[in-house]
XYZ file of C-alpha atoms in Angstrom:
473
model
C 98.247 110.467 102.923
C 99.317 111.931 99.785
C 103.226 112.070 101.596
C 103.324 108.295 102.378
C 102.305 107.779 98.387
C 104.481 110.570 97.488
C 107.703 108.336 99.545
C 106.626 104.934 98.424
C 106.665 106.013 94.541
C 110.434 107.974 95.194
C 111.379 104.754 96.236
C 109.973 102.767 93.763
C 109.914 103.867 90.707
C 112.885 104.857 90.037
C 114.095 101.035 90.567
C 111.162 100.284 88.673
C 112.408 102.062 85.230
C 116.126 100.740 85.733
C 115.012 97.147 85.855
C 112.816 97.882 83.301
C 115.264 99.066 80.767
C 117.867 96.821 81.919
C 115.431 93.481 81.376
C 114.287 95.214 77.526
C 117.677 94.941 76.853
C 118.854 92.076 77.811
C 115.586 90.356 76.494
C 116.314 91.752 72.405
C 120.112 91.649 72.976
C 119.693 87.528 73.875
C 121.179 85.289 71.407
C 118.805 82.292 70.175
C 120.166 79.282 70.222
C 119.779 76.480 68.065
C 117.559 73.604 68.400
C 120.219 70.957 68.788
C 122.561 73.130 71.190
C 119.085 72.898 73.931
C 119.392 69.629 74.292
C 121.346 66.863 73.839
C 121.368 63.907 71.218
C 119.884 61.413 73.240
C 117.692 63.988 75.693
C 113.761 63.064 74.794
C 112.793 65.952 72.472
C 110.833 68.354 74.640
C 106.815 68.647 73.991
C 105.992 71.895 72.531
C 102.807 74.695 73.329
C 102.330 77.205 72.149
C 101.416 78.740 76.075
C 102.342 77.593 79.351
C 101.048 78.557 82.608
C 102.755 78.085 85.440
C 99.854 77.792 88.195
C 97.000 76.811 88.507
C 95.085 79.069 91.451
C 92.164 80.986 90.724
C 94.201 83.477 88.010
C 96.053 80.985 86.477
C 93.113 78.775 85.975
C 90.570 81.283 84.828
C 93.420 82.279 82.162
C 93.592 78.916 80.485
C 89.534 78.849 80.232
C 89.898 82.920 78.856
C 92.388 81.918 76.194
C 91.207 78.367 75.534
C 87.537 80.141 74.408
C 88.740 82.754 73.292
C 88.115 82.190 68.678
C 91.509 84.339 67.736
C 93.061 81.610 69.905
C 91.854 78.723 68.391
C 94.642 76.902 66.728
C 96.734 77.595 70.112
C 97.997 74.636 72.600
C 97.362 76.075 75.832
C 98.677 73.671 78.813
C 97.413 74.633 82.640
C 100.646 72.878 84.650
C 98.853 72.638 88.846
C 101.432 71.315 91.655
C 98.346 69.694 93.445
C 97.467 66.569 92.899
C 93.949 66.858 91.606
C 91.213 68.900 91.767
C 89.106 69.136 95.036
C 85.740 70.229 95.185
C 84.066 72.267 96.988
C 81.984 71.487 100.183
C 78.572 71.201 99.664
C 77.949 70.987 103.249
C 79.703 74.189 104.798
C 81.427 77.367 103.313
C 85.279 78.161 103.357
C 86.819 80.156 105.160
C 88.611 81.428 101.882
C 86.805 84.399 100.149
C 86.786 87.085 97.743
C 85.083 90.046 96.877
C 84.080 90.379 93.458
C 84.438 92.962 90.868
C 82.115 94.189 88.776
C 84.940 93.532 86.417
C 85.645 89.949 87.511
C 81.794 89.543 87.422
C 81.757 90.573 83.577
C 85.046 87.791 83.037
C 83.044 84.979 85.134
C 79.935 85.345 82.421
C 82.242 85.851 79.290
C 83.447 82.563 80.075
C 80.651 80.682 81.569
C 81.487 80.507 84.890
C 79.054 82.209 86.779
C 76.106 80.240 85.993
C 78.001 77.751 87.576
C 79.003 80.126 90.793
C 75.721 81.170 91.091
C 74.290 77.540 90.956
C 76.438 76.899 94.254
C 76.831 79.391 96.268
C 77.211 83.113 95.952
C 76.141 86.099 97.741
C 75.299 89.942 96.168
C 76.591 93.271 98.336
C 74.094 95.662 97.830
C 76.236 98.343 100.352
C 79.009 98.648 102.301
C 79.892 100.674 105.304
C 83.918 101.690 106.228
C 84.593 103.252 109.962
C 86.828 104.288 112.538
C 87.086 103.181 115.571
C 89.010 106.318 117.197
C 86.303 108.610 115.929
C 83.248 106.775 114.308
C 83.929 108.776 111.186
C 82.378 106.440 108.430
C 81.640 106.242 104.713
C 79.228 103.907 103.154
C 79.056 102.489 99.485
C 76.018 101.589 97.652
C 74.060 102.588 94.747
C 70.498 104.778 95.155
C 68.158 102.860 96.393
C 70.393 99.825 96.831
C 68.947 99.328 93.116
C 72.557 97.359 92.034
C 75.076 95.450 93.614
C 78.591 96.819 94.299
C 80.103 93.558 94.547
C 79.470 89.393 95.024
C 81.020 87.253 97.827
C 82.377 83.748 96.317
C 84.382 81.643 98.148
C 87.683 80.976 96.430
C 86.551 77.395 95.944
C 83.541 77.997 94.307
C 84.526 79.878 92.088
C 87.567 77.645 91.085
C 85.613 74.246 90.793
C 83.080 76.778 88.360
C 85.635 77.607 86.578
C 87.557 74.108 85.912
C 83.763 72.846 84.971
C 84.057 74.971 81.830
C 87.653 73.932 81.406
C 86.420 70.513 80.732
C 84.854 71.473 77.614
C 87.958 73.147 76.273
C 89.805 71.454 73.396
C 92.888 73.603 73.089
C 93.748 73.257 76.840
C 95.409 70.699 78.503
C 95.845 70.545 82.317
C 98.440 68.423 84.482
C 98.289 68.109 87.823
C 100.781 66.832 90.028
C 103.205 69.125 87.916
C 105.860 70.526 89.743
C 108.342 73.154 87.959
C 112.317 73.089 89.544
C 113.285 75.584 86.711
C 112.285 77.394 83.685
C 114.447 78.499 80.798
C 114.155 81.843 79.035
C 115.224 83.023 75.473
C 116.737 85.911 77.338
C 119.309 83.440 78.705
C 119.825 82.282 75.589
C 117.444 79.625 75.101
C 116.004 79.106 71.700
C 112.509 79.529 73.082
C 110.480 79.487 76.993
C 110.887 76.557 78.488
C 110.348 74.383 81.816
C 112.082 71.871 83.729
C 109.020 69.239 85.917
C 110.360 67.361 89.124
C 109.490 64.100 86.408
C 112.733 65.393 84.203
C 110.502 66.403 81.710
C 111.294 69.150 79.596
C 108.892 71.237 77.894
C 109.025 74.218 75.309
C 106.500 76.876 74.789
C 106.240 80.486 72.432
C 104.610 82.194 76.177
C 105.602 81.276 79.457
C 103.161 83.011 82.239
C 104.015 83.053 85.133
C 101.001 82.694 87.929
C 103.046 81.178 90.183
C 102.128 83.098 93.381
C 104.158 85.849 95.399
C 107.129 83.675 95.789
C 106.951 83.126 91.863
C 109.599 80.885 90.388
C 108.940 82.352 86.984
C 109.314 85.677 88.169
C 112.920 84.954 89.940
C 114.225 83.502 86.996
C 113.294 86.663 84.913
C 115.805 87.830 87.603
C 113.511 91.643 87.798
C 113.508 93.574 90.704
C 110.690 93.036 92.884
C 109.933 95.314 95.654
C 108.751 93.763 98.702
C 107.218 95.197 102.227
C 106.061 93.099 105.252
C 103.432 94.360 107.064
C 104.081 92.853 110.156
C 100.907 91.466 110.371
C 98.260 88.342 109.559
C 94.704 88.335 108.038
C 92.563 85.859 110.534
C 89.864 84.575 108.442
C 86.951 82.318 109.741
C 83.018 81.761 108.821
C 80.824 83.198 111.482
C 77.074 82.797 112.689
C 75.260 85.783 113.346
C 73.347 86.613 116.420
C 69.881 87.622 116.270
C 66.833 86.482 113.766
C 67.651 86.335 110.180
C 67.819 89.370 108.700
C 68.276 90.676 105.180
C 72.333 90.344 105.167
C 73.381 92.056 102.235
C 75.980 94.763 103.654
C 79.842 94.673 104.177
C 81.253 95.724 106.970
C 84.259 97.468 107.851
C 86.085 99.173 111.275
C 89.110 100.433 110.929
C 90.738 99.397 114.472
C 94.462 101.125 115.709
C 95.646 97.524 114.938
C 94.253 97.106 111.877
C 90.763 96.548 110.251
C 87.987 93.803 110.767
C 85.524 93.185 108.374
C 82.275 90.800 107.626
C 81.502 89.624 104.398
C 77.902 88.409 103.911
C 77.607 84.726 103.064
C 73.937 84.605 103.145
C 71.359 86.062 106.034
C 72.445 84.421 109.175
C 76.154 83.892 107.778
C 79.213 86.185 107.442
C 83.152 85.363 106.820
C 85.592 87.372 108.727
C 88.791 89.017 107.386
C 90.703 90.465 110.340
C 94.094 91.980 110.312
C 96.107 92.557 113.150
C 99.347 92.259 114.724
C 101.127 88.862 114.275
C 101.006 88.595 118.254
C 97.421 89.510 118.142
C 97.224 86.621 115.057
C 98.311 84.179 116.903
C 96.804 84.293 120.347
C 93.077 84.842 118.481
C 93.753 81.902 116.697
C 94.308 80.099 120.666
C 91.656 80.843 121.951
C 88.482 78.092 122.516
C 85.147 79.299 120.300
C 83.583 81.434 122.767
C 86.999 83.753 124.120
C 87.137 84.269 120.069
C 83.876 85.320 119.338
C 83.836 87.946 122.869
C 86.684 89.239 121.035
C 85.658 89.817 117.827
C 82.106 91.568 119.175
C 84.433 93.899 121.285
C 86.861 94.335 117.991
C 83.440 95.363 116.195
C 81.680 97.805 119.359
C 84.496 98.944 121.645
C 84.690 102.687 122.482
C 88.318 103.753 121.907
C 89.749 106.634 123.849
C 88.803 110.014 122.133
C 90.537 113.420 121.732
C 88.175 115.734 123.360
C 89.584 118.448 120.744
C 88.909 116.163 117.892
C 85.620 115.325 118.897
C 84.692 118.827 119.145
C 85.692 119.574 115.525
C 83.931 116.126 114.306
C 80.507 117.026 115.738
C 80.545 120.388 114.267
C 81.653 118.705 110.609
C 79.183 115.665 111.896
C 75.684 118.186 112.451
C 76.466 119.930 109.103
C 76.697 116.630 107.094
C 74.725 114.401 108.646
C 71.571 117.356 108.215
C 72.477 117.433 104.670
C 72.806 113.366 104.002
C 70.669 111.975 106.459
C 73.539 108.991 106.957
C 73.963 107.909 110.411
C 76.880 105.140 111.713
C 74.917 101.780 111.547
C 75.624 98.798 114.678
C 77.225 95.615 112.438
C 75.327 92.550 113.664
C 76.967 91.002 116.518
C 78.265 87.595 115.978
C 77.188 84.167 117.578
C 79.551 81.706 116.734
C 82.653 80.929 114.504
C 82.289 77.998 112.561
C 84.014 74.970 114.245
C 88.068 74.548 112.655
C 87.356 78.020 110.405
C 90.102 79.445 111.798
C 93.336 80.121 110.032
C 95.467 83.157 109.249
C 98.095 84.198 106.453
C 101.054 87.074 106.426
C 100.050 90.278 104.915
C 102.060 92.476 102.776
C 103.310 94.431 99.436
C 104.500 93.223 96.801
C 105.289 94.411 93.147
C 108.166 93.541 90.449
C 109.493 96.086 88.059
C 108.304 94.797 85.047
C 106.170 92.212 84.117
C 106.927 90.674 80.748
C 109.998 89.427 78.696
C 110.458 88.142 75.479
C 108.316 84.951 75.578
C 107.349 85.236 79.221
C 105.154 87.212 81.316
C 103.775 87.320 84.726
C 100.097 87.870 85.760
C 98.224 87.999 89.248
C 100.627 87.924 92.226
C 103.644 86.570 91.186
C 103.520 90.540 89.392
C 101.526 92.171 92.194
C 100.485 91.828 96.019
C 98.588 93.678 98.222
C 96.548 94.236 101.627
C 92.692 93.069 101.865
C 91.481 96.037 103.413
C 90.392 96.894 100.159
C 89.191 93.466 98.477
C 91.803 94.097 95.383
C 93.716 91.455 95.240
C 92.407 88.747 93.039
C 89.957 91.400 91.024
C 93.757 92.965 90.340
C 94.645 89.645 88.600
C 91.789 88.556 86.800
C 92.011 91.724 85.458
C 95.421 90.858 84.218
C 93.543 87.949 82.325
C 91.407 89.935 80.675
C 93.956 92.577 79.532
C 96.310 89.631 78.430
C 93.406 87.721 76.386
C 93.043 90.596 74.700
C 96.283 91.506 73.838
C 97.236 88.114 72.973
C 93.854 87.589 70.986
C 94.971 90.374 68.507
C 98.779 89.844 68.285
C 97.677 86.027 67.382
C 94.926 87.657 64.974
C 97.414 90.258 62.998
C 100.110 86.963 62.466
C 102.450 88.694 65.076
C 103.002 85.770 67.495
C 102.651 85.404 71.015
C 106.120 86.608 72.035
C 106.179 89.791 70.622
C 107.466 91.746 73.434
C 105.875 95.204 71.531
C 102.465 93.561 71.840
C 103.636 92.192 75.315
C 104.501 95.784 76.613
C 100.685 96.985 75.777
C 99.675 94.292 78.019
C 101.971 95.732 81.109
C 101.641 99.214 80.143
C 97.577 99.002 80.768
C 97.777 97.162 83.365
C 100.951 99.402 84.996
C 98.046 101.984 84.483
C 95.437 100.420 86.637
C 97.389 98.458 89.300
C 99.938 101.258 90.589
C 97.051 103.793 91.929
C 95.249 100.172 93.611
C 98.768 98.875 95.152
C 99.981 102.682 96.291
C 95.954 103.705 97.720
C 95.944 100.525 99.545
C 99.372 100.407 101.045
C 98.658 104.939 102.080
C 95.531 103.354 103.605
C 97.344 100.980 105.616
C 99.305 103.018 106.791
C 96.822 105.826 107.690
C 94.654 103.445 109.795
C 96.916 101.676 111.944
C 97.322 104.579 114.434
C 96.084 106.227 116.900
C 98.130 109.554 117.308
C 95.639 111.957 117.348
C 96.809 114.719 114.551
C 96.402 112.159 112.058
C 92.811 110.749 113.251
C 91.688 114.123 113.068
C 92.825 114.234 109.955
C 91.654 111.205 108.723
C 88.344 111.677 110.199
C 87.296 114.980 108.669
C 88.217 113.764 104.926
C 86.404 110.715 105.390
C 83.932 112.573 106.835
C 83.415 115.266 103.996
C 84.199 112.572 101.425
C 81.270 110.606 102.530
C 79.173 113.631 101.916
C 80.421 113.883 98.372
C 78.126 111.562 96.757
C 79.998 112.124 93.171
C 83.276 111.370 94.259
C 82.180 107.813 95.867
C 80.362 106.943 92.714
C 83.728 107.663 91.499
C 85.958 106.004 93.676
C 82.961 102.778 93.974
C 83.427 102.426 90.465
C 86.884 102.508 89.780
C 87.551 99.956 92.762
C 84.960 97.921 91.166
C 85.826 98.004 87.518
């Protein structure tokens, strides 16, 4: 594993540090042009704010509610520009297929701002442990905390958790939100503007001291920054849909996941009879799951979650010797998930999977947060708890650079935003992407190998308190 990280940072970073350099440059070098040479004489003078974000998803909104509460940031004009139309609410009468796993990071962002008395008034369900295996050898590891005395993480659906979040926006007198705002362009002091700016599909123009960018993976922000930004398909999809479990109720409080050849399925508790399915497989695969009637899906997904793969008698051998040692010594044995009744009626969908991550993430007056600055595979639940822990980070830095009269565009203070986060993100985006890689296939060399280290590493009850915690932060 450590050669696929080893390749993927050759090939990175290097690019990475050139663009870097190349964008600090060109951001101080940038003349600043004057007010009337931005517009002309009869133009409609362009409203000023002091910040602009571009987005307004889960990251982008829970940034406006950070910064809008946040006291150093009081005297700020924060405006939250949304493409949509309005703001939809959440069912009340079914779940989403759309959900996350939550930090306990994210969790300690959600109370800090108010939102999860809110998220936890609707719906919301605590992990208490979660248990990772592989299907060409049944090696496993499980996560969880002695005596199951904590949780390790919370399942929210994405809407939930958005509608909580916009309920404390409401009460925010700094921020402003408009929806149905669509960006064509965005002008950058860089480029010689005399400060960030934005072009709306209305022809109105308006001028900020911070542009953010949390515009998504196909960021408009981030391509007129004009950065590198390194990008890798997968080649596959994440199926998502809300399942029924078979059997009584039970106490359904664990995550699981099996690494298949093709890539892993997992169940997410949504309360005791319900669990939401992220599966990732071949586009193909994708794509005929997501044709077949109710019943051909769920016989699929039980045989995705029980089959018996083909086994290397050698690597068996070698895994039941490791196995007797460990398991005498842990007591651990590989659990049965609960087998699955039904899918939810028109849960189905599926998205593309892949990497993403851009060379730098701030400018002089602009910056980018959540993925428009990073993307990466599910397996590991990182994605969004990546961004809103860009929010945090940028709150903070922002918070103080406001506090100590240096402005909001300060690229120093900007660069101690990206450099902690740089810090954090990297190991996430480079583990996940070695894990992807180590998991879908089935050559036997490298299941052997795979299986003993997971093995041993499950045995190691240090280390996953460790890695648990560091994922979780």
């Amino acid at each position: 594993m450590s050669s696929i990280l080893n390749s993927v940072s050759r090939s990175v970073l290097p690019r990475v540090r050139c663009a870097v350099l190349q964008w600090r440059l060109a951001s101080s070098a940038a003349p600043h042009s004057s007010p009337s040479s931005s517009s002309s004489s009869d133009e409609k003078p362009a409203e000023f704010y002091d910040i602009i974000i571009a987005g307004g998803g889960m990251v982008g909104t829970t940034l406006a509610c950070s910064l809008g509460k946040n006291p150093r940031l009081a005297d700020r004009r924060i405006l939250l520009l949304e493409a949509a139309a309005g703001f939809k609410p959440p069912s009340t009468d079914s779940y989403s297929n759309r959900v996350s796993a939550i930090s306990k990071g994210t969790h300690r962002l959600m109370r800090a701002i108010g939102a999860w008395e809110q998220i936890e008034a609707t719906r919301v369900k605590p992990v208490l442990k979660m248990q990772v295996w592989d299907a060409c050898s049944d090696a496993m590891i499980t996560f969880n905390y002695d005596d199951l005395a904590d949780n390790i993480s919370w399942i929210v659906e994405n809407d939930v958790l958005l509608a909580s979040v916009y309920r404390q926006l409401e009460g925010v007198r700094n921020v402003d939100i408009r929806y149905g705002s669509r960006m064509e362009g965005c002008e950058l002091i860089r480029d010689g503007a005399e400060m960030s700016a934005v072009r709306l599909s209305s022809g109105e123009r308006l001028q900020c001291e911070l542009l953010v960018g949390a515009d998504g993976y196909n960021s408009l922000v981030r391509r007129t920054m004009g950065v590198d930004n390194f990008t890798l398909a997968y080649d596959q999809m994440g199926v998502v849909a809300t399942l029924k479990l078979a059997g009584p109720s039970t106490n359904n409080v664990t995550a699981w996941q099996r690494f298949l050849p093709t890539g892993p399925v997992a169940l997410l508790p949504l309360n005791d009879e319900m669990s939401s399915l992220v599966w990732s497989t071949s586009v193909s695969e994708a794509k005929r799951l997501l044709h077949l009637d109710d019943h051909a899906f769920v016989a699929a997904l039980n045989e995705a979650l029980t089959k018996t793969y083909p086994r290397n008698n050698i690597i068996e051998d070698v895994l039941k010797n490791v196995n007797s040692l460990i398991s005498s010594s842990t007591g651990q044995r590989l659990e049965p998930p609960p087998l699955v009744e039904a899918v939810v009626e028109k849960s189905r969908a599926a998205f593309p999977l892949g990497l993403g991550h851009t060379s730098t993430y701030v400018g002089h007056g602009v910056c980018l947060i959540g993925d428009a600055a990073h993307r990466v595979h599910p397996l590991a639940g990182q994605g969004v708890n990546l961004g809103f822990g860009d929010v945090q980070c940028l709150t903070d830095v922002l918070a103080e650079s406001n506090y100590s009269g240096l402005g909001l565009n300060n690229i120093a203070q900007l660069v101690k935003y990206e450099q902690e986060r740089l810090r954090h993100n990297v190991p996430v985006i480079l583990t996940t992407h070695g894990l992807q890689r180590l998991y879908t296939t089935d050559f036997p060399p490298i299941v052997g190998l795979r299986s003993i280290g997971l093995t041993i590493t499950n045995s190691l009850p240090p280390v996953k308190k460790f890695l648990m915690n560091y994922a979780m932060s």
